[in-house]
PDB file of C-alpha atoms in Angstrom:
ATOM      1  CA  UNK J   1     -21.403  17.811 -17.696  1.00 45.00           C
ATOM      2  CA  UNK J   2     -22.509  20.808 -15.618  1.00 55.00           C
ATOM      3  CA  UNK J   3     -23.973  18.025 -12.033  1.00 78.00           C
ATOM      4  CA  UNK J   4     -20.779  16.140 -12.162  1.00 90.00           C
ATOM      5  CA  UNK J   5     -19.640  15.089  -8.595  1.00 96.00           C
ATOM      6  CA  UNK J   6     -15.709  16.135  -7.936  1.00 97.00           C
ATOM      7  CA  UNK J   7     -14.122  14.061  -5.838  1.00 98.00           C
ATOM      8  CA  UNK J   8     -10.017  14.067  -4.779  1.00 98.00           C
ATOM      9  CA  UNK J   9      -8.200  10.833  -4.422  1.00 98.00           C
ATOM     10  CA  UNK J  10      -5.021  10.122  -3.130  1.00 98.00           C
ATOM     11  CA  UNK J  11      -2.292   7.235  -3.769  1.00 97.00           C
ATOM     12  CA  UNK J  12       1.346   6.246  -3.986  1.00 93.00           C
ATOM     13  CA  UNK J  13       2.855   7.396  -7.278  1.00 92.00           C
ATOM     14  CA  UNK J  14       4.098   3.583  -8.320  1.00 92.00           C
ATOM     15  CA  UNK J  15       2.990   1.025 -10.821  1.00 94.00           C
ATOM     16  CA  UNK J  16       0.036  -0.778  -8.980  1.00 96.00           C
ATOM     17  CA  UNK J  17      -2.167   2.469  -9.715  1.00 97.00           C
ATOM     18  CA  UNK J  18      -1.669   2.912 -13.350  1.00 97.00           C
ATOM     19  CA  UNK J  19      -4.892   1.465 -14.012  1.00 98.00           C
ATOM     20  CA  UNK J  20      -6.138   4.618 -11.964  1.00 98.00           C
ATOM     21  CA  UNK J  21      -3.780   6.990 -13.901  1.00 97.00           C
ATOM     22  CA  UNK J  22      -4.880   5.639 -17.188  1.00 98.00           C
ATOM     23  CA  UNK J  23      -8.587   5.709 -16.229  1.00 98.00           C
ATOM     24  CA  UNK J  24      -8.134   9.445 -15.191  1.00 98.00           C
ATOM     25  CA  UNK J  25      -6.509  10.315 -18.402  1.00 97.00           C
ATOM     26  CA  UNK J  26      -8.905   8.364 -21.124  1.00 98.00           C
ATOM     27  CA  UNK J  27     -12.121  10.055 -19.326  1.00 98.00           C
ATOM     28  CA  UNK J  28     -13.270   7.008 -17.774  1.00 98.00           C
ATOM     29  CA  UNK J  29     -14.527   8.291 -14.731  1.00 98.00           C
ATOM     30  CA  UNK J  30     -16.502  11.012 -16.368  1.00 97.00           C
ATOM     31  CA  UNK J  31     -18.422   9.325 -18.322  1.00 97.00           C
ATOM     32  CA  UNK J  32     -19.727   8.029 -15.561  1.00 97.00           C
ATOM     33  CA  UNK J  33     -20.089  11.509 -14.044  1.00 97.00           C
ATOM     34  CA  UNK J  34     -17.270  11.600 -11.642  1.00 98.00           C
ATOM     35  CA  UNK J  35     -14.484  13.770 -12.133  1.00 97.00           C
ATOM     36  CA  UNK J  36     -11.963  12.627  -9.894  1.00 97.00           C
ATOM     37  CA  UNK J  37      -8.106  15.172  -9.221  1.00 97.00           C
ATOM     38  CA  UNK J  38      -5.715  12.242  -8.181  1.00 98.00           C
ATOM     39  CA  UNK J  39      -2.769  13.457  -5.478  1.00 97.00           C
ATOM     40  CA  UNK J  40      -0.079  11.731  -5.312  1.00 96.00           C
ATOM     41  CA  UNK J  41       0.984  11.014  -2.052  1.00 94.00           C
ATOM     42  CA  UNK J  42       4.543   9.415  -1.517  1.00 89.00           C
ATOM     43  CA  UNK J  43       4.406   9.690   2.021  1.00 86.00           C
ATOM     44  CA  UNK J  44       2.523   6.265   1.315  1.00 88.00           C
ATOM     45  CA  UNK J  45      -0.351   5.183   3.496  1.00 91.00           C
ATOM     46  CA  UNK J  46       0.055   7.496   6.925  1.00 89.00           C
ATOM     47  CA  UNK J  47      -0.325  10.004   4.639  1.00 92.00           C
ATOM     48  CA  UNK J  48      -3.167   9.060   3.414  1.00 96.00           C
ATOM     49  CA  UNK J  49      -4.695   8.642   6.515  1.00 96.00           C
ATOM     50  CA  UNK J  50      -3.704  12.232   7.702  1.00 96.00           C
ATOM     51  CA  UNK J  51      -6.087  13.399   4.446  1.00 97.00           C
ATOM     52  CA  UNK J  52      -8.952  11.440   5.201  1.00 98.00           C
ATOM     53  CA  UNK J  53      -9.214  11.948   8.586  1.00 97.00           C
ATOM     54  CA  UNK J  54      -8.504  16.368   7.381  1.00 97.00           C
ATOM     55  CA  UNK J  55     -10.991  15.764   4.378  1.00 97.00           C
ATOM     56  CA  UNK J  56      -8.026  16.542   1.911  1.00 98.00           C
ATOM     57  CA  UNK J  57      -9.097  13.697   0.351  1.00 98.00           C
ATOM     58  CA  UNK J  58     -12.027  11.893  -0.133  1.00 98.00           C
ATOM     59  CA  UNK J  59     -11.124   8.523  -0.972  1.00 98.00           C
ATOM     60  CA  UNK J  60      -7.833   6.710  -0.949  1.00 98.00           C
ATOM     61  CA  UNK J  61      -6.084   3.780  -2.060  1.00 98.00           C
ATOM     62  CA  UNK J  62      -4.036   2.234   0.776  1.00 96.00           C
ATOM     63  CA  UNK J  63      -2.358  -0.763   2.503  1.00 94.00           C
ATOM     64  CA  UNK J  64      -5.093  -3.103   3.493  1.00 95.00           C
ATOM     65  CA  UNK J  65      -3.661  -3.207   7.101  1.00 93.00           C
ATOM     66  CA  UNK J  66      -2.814   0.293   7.510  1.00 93.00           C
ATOM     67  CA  UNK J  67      -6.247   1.460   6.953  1.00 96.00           C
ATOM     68  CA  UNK J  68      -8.225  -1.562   9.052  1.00 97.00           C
ATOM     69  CA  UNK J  69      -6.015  -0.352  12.201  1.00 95.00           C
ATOM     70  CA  UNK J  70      -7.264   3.439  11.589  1.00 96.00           C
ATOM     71  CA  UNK J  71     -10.850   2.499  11.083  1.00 98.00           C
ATOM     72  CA  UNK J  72     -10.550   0.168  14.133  1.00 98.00           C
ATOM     73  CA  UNK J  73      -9.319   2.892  16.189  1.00 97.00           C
ATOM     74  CA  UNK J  74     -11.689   5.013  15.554  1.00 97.00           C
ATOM     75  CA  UNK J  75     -10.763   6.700  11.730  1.00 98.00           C
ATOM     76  CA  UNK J  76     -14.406   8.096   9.799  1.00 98.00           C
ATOM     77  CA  UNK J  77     -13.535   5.973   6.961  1.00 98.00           C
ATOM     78  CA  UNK J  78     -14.884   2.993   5.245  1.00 98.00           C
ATOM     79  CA  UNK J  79     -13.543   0.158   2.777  1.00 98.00           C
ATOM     80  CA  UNK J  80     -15.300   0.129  -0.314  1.00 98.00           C
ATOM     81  CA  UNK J  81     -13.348  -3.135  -1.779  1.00 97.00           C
ATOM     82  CA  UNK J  82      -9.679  -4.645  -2.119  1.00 97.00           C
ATOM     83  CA  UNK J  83      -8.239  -3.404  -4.853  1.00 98.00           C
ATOM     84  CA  UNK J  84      -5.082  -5.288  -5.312  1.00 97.00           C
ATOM     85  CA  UNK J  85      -5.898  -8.866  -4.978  1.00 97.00           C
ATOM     86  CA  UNK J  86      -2.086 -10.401  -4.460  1.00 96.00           C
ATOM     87  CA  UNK J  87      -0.018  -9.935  -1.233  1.00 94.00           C
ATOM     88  CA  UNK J  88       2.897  -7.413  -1.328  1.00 92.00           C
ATOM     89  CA  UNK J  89       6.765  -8.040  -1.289  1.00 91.00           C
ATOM     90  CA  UNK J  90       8.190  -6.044   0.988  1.00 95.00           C
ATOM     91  CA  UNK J  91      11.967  -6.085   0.099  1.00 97.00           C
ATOM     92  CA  UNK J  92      14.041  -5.674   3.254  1.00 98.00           C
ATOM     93  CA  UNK J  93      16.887  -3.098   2.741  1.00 98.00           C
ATOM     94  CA  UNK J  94      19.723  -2.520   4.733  1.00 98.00           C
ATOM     95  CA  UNK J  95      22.977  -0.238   4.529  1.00 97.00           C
ATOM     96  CA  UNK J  96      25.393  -0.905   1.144  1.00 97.00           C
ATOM     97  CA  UNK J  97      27.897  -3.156   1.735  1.00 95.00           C
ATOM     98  CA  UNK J  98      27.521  -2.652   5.735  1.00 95.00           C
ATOM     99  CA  UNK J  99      27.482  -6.027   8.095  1.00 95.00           C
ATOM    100  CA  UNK J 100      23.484  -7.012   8.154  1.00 96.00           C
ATOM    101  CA  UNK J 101      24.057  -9.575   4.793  1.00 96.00           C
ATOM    102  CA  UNK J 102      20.387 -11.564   6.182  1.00 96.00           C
ATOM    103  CA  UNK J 103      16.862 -10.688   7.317  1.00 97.00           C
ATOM    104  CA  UNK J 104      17.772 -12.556  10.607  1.00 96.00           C
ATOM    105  CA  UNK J 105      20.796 -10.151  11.138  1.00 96.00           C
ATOM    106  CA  UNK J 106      18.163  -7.035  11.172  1.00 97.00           C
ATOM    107  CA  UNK J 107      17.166  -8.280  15.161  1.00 96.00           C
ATOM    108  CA  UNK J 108      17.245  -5.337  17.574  1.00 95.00           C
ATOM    109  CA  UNK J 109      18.090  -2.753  14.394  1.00 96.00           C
ATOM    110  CA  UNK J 110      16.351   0.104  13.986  1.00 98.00           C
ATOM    111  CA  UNK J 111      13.864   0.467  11.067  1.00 98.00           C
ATOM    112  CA  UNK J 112      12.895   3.637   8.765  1.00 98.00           C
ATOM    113  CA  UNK J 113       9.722   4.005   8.563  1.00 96.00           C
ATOM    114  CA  UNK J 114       7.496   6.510   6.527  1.00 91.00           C
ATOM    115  CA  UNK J 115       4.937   7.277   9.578  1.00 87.00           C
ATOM    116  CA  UNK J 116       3.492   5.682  12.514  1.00 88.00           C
ATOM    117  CA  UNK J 117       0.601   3.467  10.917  1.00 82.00           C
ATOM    118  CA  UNK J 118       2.207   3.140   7.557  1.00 85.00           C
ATOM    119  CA  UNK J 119       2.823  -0.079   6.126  1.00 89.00           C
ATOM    120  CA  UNK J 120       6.558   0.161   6.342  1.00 93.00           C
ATOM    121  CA  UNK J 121       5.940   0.622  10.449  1.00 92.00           C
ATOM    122  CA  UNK J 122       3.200  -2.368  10.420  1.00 91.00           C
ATOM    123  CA  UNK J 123       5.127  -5.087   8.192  1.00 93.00           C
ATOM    124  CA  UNK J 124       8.007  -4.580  10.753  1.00 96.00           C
ATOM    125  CA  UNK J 125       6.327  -6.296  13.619  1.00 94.00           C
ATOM    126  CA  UNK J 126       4.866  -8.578  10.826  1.00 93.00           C
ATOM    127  CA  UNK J 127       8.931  -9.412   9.616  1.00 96.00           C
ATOM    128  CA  UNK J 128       9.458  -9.563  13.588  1.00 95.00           C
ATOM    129  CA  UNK J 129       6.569 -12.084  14.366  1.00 92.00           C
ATOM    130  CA  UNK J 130       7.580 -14.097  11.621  1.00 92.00           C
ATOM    131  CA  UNK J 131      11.054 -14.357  13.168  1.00 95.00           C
ATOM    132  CA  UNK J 132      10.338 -15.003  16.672  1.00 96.00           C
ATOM    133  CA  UNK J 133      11.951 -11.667  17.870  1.00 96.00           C
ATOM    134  CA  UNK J 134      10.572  -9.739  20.765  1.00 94.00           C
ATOM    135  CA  UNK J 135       8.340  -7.435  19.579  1.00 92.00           C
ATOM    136  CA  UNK J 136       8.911  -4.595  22.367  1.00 92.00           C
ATOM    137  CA  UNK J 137      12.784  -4.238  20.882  1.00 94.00           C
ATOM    138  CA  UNK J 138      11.212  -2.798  17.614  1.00 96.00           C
ATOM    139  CA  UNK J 139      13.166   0.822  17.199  1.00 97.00           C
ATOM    140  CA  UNK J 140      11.866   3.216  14.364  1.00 98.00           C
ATOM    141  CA  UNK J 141      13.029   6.472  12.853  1.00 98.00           C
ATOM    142  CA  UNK J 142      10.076   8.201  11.084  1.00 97.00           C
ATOM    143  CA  UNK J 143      11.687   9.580   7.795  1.00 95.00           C
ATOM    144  CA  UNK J 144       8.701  10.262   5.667  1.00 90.00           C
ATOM    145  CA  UNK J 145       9.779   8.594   2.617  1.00 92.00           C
ATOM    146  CA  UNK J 146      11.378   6.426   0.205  1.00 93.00           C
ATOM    147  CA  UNK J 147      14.152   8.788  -0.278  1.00 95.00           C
ATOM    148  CA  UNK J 148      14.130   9.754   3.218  1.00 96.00           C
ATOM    149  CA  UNK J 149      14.588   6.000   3.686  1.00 97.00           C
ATOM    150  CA  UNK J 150      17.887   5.925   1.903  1.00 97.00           C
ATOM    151  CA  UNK J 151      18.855   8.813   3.201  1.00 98.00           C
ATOM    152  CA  UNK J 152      18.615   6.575   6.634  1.00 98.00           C
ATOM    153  CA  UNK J 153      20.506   3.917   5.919  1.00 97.00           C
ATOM    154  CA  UNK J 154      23.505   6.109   4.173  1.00 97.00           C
ATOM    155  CA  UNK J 155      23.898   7.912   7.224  1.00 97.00           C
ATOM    156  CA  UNK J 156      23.248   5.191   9.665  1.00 95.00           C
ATOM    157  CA  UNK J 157      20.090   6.771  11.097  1.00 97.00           C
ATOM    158  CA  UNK J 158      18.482   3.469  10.622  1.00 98.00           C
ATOM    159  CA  UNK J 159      19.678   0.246   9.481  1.00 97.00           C
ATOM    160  CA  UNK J 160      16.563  -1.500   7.962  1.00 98.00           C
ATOM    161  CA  UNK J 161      13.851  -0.253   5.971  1.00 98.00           C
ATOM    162  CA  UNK J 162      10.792  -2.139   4.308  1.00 97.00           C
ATOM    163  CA  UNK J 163       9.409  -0.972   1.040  1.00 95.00           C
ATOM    164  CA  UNK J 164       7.851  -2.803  -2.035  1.00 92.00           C
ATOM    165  CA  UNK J 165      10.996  -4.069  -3.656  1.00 92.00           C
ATOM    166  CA  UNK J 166      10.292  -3.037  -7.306  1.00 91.00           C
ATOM    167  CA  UNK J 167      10.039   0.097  -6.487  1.00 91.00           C
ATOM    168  CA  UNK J 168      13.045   0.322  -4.747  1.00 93.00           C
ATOM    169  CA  UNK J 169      15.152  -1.985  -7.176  1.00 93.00           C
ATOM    170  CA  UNK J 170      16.973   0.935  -9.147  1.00 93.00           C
ATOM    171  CA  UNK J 171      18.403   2.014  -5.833  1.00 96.00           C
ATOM    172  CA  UNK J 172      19.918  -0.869  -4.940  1.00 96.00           C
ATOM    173  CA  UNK J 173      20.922  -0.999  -8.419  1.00 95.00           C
ATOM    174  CA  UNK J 174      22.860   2.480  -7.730  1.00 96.00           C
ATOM    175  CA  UNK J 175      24.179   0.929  -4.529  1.00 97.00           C
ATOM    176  CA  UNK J 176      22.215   2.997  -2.321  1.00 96.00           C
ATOM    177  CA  UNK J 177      21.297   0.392   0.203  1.00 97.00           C
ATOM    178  CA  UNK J 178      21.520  -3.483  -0.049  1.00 98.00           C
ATOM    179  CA  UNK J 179      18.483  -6.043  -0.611  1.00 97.00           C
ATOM    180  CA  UNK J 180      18.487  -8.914   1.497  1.00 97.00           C
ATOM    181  CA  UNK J 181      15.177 -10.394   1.672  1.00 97.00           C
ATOM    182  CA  UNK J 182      11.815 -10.203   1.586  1.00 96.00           C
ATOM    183  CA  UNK J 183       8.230 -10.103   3.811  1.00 95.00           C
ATOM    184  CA  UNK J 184       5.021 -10.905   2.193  1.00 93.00           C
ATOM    185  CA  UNK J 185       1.733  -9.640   3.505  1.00 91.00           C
ATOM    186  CA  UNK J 186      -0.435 -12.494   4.977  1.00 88.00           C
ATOM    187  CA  UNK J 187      -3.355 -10.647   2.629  1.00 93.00           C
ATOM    188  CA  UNK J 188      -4.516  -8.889  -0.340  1.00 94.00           C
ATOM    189  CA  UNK J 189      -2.605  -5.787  -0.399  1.00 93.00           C
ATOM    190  CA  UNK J 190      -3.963  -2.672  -1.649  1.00 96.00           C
ATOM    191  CA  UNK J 191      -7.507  -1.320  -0.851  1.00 98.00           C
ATOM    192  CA  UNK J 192      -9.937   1.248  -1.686  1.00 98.00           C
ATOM    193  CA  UNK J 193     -11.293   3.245   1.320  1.00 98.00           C
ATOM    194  CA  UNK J 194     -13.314   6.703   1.464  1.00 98.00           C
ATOM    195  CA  UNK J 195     -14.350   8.909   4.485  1.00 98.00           C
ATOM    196  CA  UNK J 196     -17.218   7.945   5.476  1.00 98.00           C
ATOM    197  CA  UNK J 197     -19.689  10.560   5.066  1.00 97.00           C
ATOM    198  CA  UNK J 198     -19.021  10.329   1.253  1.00 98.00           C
ATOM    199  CA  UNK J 199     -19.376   6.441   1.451  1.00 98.00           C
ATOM    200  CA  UNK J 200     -22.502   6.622   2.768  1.00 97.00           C
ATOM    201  CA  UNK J 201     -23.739   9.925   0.647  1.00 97.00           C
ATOM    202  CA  UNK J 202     -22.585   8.673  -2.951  1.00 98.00           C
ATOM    203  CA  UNK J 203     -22.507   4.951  -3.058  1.00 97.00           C
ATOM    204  CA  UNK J 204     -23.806   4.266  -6.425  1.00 97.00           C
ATOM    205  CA  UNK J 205     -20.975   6.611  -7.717  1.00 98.00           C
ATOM    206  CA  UNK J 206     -18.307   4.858  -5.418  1.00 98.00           C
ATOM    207  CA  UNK J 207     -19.861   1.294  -6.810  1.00 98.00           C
ATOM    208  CA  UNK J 208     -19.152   2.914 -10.429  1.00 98.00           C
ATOM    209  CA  UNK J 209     -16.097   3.949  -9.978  1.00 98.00           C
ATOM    210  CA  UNK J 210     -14.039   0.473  -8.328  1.00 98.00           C
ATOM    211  CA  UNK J 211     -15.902  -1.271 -11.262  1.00 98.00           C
ATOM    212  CA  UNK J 212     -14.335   1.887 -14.041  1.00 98.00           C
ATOM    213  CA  UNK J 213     -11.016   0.798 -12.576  1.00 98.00           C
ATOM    214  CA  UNK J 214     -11.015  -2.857 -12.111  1.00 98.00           C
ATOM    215  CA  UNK J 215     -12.151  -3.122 -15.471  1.00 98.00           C
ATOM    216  CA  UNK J 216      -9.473  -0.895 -16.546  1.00 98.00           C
ATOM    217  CA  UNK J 217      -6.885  -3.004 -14.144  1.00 98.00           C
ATOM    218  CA  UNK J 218      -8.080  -6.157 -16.297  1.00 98.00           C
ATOM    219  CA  UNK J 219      -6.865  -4.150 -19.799  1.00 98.00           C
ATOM    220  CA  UNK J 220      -3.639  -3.325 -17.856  1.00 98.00           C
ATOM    221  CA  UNK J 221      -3.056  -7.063 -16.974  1.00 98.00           C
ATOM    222  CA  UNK J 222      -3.693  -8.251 -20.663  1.00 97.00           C
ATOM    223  CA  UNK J 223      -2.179  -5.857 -22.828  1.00 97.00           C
ATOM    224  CA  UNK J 224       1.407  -7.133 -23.795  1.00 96.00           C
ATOM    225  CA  UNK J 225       2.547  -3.584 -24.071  1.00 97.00           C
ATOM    226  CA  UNK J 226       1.813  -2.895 -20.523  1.00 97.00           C
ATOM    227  CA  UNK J 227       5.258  -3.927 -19.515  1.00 97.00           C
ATOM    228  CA  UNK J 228       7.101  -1.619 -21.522  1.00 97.00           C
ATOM    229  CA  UNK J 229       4.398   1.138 -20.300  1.00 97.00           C
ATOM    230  CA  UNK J 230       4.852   0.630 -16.949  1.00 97.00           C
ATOM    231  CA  UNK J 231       9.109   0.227 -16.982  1.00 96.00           C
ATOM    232  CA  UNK J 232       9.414   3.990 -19.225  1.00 96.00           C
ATOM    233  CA  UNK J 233       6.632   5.759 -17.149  1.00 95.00           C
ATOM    234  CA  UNK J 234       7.864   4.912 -13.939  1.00 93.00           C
ATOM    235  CA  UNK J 235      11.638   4.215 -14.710  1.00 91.00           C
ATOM    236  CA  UNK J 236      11.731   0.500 -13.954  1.00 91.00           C
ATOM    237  CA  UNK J 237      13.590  -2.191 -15.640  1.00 93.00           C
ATOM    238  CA  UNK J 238      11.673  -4.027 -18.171  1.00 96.00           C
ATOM    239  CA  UNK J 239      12.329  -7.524 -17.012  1.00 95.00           C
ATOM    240  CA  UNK J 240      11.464  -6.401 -13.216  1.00 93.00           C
ATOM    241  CA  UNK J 241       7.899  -5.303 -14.525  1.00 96.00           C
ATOM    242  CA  UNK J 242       7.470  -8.518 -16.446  1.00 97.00           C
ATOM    243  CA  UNK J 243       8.312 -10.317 -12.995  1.00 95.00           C
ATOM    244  CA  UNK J 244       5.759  -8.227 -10.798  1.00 95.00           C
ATOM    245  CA  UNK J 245       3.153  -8.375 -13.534  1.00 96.00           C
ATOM    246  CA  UNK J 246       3.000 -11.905 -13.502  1.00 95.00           C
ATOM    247  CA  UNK J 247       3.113 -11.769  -9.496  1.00 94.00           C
ATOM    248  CA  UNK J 248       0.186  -9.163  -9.288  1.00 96.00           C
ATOM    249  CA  UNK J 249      -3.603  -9.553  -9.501  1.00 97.00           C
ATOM    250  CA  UNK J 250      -6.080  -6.377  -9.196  1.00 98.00           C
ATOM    251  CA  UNK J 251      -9.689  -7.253  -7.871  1.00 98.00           C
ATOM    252  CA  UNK J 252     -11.130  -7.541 -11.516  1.00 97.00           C
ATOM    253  CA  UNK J 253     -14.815  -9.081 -10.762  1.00 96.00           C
ATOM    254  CA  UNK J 254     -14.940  -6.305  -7.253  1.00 96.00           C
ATOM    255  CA  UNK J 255     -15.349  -9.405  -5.119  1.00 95.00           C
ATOM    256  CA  UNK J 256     -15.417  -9.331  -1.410  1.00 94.00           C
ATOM    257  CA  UNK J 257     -13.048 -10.816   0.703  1.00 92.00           C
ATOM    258  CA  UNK J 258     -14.319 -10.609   4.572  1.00 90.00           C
ATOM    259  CA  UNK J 259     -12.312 -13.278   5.108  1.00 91.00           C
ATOM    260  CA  UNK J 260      -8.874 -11.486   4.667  1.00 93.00           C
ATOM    261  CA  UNK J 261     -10.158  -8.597   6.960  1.00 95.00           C
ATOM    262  CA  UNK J 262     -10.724 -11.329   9.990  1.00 94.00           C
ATOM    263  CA  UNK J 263      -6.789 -12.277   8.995  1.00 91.00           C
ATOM    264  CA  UNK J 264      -5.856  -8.512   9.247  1.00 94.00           C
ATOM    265  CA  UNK J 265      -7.765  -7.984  12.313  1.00 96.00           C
ATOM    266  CA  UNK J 266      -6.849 -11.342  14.341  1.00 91.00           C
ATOM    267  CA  UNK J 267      -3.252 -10.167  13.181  1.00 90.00           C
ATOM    268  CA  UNK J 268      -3.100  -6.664  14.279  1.00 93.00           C
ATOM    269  CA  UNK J 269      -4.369  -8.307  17.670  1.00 93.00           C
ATOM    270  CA  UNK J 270      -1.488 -11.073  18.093  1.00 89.00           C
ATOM    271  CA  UNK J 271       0.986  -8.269  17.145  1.00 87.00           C
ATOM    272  CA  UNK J 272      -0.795  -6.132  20.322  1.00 88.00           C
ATOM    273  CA  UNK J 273      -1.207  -2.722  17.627  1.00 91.00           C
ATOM    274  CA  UNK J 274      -5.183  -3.232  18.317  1.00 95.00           C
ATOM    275  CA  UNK J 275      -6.863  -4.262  21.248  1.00 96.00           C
ATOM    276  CA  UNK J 276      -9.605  -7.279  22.067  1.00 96.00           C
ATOM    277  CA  UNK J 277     -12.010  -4.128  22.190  1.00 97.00           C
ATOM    278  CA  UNK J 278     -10.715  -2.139  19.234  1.00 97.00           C
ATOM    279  CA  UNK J 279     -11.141  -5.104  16.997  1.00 96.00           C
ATOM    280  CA  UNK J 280     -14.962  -6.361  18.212  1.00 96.00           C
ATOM    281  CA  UNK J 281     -17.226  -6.069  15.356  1.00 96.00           C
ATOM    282  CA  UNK J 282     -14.963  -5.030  13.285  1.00 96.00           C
ATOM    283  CA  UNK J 283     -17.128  -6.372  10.031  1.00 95.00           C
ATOM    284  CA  UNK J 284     -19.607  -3.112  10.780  1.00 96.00           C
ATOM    285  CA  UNK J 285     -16.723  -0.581  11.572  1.00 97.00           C
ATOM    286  CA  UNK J 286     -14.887  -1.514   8.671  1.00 97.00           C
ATOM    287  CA  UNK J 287     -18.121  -1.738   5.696  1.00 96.00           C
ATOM    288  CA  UNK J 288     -20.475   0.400   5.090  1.00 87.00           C
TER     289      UNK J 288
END
């Protein structure tokens, strides 16, 4: 198809966007007319907000908080839908066999965290808040990524760092850091998000494609082979993918959920990263 639009994407390299993978692969998105060049980018969500506010990509998919606080703060990017309907588990790691044995003993420790902005950085003050702790004792060490994450806690650079705990699970397997606990997001996890002069240029494509790959996220959730799928291509146990397939819901019907944005936003607010002003109107800054 000679007038098909090219668009680049970016998103993590782990299990929750194999329904994007596999959509790429079977031609999905250009038989719609859309051929879309996926990136992966393990720096996680910061990174992802570098390329859409550099136009290296076009359209990401990213932590639902992550990306309200850029668009909030002044990001050229809109949300075109949640994408991953069920809240994340953030597994709290900590050095191998070092003295922090409990989420409580993490107060006043410092945490790795990919980038400023990044979910690891923004579930912090959530695990904080949720313990009472002051927030203004938070300490971070930017390290990029998962690895550099490890690479942390081995050399006590950092003695803490959140990061979706499936994912992570064959390090602490290796006993390269310890799992002590979790934090859940307070809200759908994963969204969809574009810069915004392509939101507001192509939105009949943009509509097409969420619905290519919620529909293709539905497949995912009902085949009983996707397990075994999932645990060879991204080199996960089998009964771990079993467990977060049952835990995980994509947004199969495209439904809107304002109401998780307002929890985001009033959020964000109580944990001071966005001010009173930042946040007003937030329903127009944030949709197109």
């Amino acid at each position: 198809m000679t007038n098909e639009l090219g668009l680049k994407i970016g998103g993590v390299p782990e299990h929750f966007n194999l329904p994007w993978r596999l959509a790429i692969e079977e031609g999905k998105f250009q038989e719609i007319g859309l051929n879309l060049h996926w990136s992966d980018m393990s720096g996680g969500t910061g990174q992802m907000i570098r390329g859409l506010e550099t136009g290296s990509i076009d359209i990401a998919v990213l932590l639902t908080e992550g990306i309200t606080k850029s668009i909030l703060q002044g990001l050229d990017a809109k949300i075109l839908e949640v994408y991953v309907v069920s809240p994340l588990s953030w597994g709290i790691h900590v050095p191998h066999k070092g003295a922090i044995k409990k989420p409580e003993d993490v107060e006043d420790q410092t945490f790795a965290i990919s980038r400023y902005g990044s979910g690891s950085h923004l579930m912090a003050y959530v695990m904080a808040d949720q313990h009472n702790w002051n927030l203004d004792n938070l300490k971070f060490n930017v390290i990029g990524d998962v690895y550099g994450g490890l690479w942390a806690l081995e050399n006590n650079e950092a003695q803490a760092f959140l990061w979706e705990k499936y994912t992570t699970f064959p390090f602490v397997e290796q006993g390269k850091c310890d799992y002590v606990g979790d934090v859940v997001t307070p809200w759908p996890c994963f969204v969809i998000a574009a810069r915004k002069e392509i939101a507001e240029k192509y939105p009949e494509m943009l509509a097409g494609m969420c619905a290519v790959v919620n529909q293709k996220a539905q497949e995912v959730k009902e085949n009983p082979d996707s397990a075994n799928m999932i645990s060879w291509r991204y080199n996960l146990p089998l009964e771990q993918v079993q467990k977060w397939l049952s835990e995980t819901d994509w947004n199969y019907e495209g439904t809107d959920y304002p109401l998780a944005f307002e929890k985001t936003t009033h959020y964000l607010k109580k944990l001071n990263l966005l001010s009173e002003e930042e946040a007003e109107g937030w329903e127009e800054k944030l949709f197109v």
